[in-house]
């Protein structure tokens, strides 16, 4: 038979769940009656412009919900239900549609329950003992002195960032810090160089501030020194914004020799550096920042967000001598001062070693997921760091990234393609980025890998339409 489920399809959510929910709604409204035979999988797939696999999953979901029954050799039929059963099954249908896609698309630390407990305990301590300045201060603009002093010591001792408390500015996350550094240096229309593939937040920021962002060729260690030298001579940029540790999306990380070479290029050209070091805590000790090689021409940005809990948006901007009086008006204009309460939590975690403990735990959890991903996706080429937040996965020959992204979403999985990370126009790499921390539940994370492994092993649906 032919049925029209279009009026009942929800606008959002995985396609297979949307189809199952549409079946439930059609039954509720009497459009589909008990004993009705549903169309074959292929026929409904053609009608709804989805894959056969999506319809198969939809029918299986509807059977779990008690709406239909699959009979071997006879097809799939609408169940006959009494009123009480129908109410229960339709409630189940509504509950099933609340399931969001497995999210492997967002850069996010893994936050198990113990992390939440740490956060709550510290909030209680702050509520009982916080200095009045934490509650009512609106100056100094750079941040409360005791918070900057503690942060400065930690930045110097743990990350190797040169400077004193007077050189540190507290900001609302690393993205805010990068914005402040760029706004300090760059005027509308100026050229800024960065990696050819870079964080999409920087691309969006360049459009907001009206600067000209230009990409520089990269390899498995990030920006290539010779390409950077050529770009500096060609564009004469006002600044260069680089992520030497776990570049988003590729995970590329410079060893110390590469950092020496990049610093030599920037020193020779006298070009300002903005170093986005937000992933520094996800690497074991041993890598020193570019800023340590160029302290007089570098702005260093880092944060606790990626290594502890995402709600702790504590960013630290280190400013070279002579530039602070340019940076502080930008901070005042964008947020007056960073939120003291957030930095009071950070201050206590820096003091008692919680930051180091959670960062070590984050590296362990990410290493486990890296290994699991390589096991589940064995046979597929991928690039990553052993404790990295992302995997840069090459696609098998039949798939295009946008097709896979759309099909994965229909199957209940969110992933990212290379397109949003591209600085310049051109054909995107045939890769997708998998982020390993967006799902705290290990079972949901593994479920997402299972969906992806199955899709990668199949040919793309011939009728898939990119929307």
Coordinates of N, CA and C in Angstrom, one line a residue, residues 197 250 381-384 391-395 400-402 404 416-419 428-433:
X197 N 43.6 24.9 7.9 CA 42.4 24.4 8.6 C 42.6 24.8 10.1
X250 N 42.5 18.9 13.1 CA 43.3 17.7 12.7 C 44.1 17.1 13.8
X381 N 41.7 5.0 7.8 CA 42.8 5.9 8.1 C 42.4 7.0 9.0
X382 N 43.2 7.4 10.0 CA 42.8 8.5 10.9 C 44.1 9.1 11.5
X383 N 43.9 10.3 11.8 CA 45.0 11.0 12.5 C 44.5 11.5 13.9
X384 N 45.4 11.4 14.9 CA 45.0 11.9 16.2 C 46.2 11.9 17.1
X391 N 39.5 13.1 16.5 CA 40.1 12.1 15.5 C 39.7 12.7 14.1
X392 N 40.7 12.8 13.3 CA 40.6 13.3 11.9 C 40.5 12.1 11.0
X393 N 39.3 11.7 10.6 CA 39.0 10.4 9.9 C 38.9 10.6 8.4
X394 N 39.7 9.8 7.7 CA 39.6 9.8 6.2 C 38.4 8.9 5.8
X395 N 37.8 9.4 4.7 CA 36.6 8.7 4.3 C 36.9 7.6 3.2
X400 N 31.0 11.0 0.2 CA 31.4 12.4 0.4 C 31.0 12.8 1.8
X401 N 31.8 13.8 2.3 CA 31.7 14.1 3.7 C 30.3 14.6 4.0
X402 N 29.7 15.5 3.2 CA 28.4 16.0 3.5 C 27.3 15.0 3.4
X404 N 27.8 11.7 4.1 CA 27.9 10.9 5.3 C 27.4 11.7 6.5
X416 N 31.2 16.2 12.3 CA 31.5 17.4 11.7 C 32.4 17.1 10.4
X417 N 32.1 17.9 9.4 CA 32.9 17.8 8.2 C 34.0 18.9 8.2
X418 N 34.9 18.8 7.2 CA 36.0 19.8 7.1 C 35.6 21.2 6.7
X419 N 34.5 21.3 6.1 CA 34.1 22.6 5.5 C 34.2 23.8 6.4
X428 N 37.3 20.8 -0.1 CA 37.7 20.4 1.3 C 38.3 19.0 1.3
X429 N 39.1 18.7 2.4 CA 39.7 17.4 2.5 C 38.5 16.4 2.7
X430 N 38.8 15.2 2.2 CA 37.8 14.1 2.4 C 37.9 13.5 3.7
X431 N 37.6 14.3 4.7 CA 37.7 13.8 6.1 C 36.5 14.3 6.9
X432 N 36.3 13.7 8.1 CA 35.4 14.2 9.1 C 36.1 14.3 10.4
X433 N 35.6 15.2 11.3 CA 36.2 15.3 12.6 C 35.3 14.6 13.6

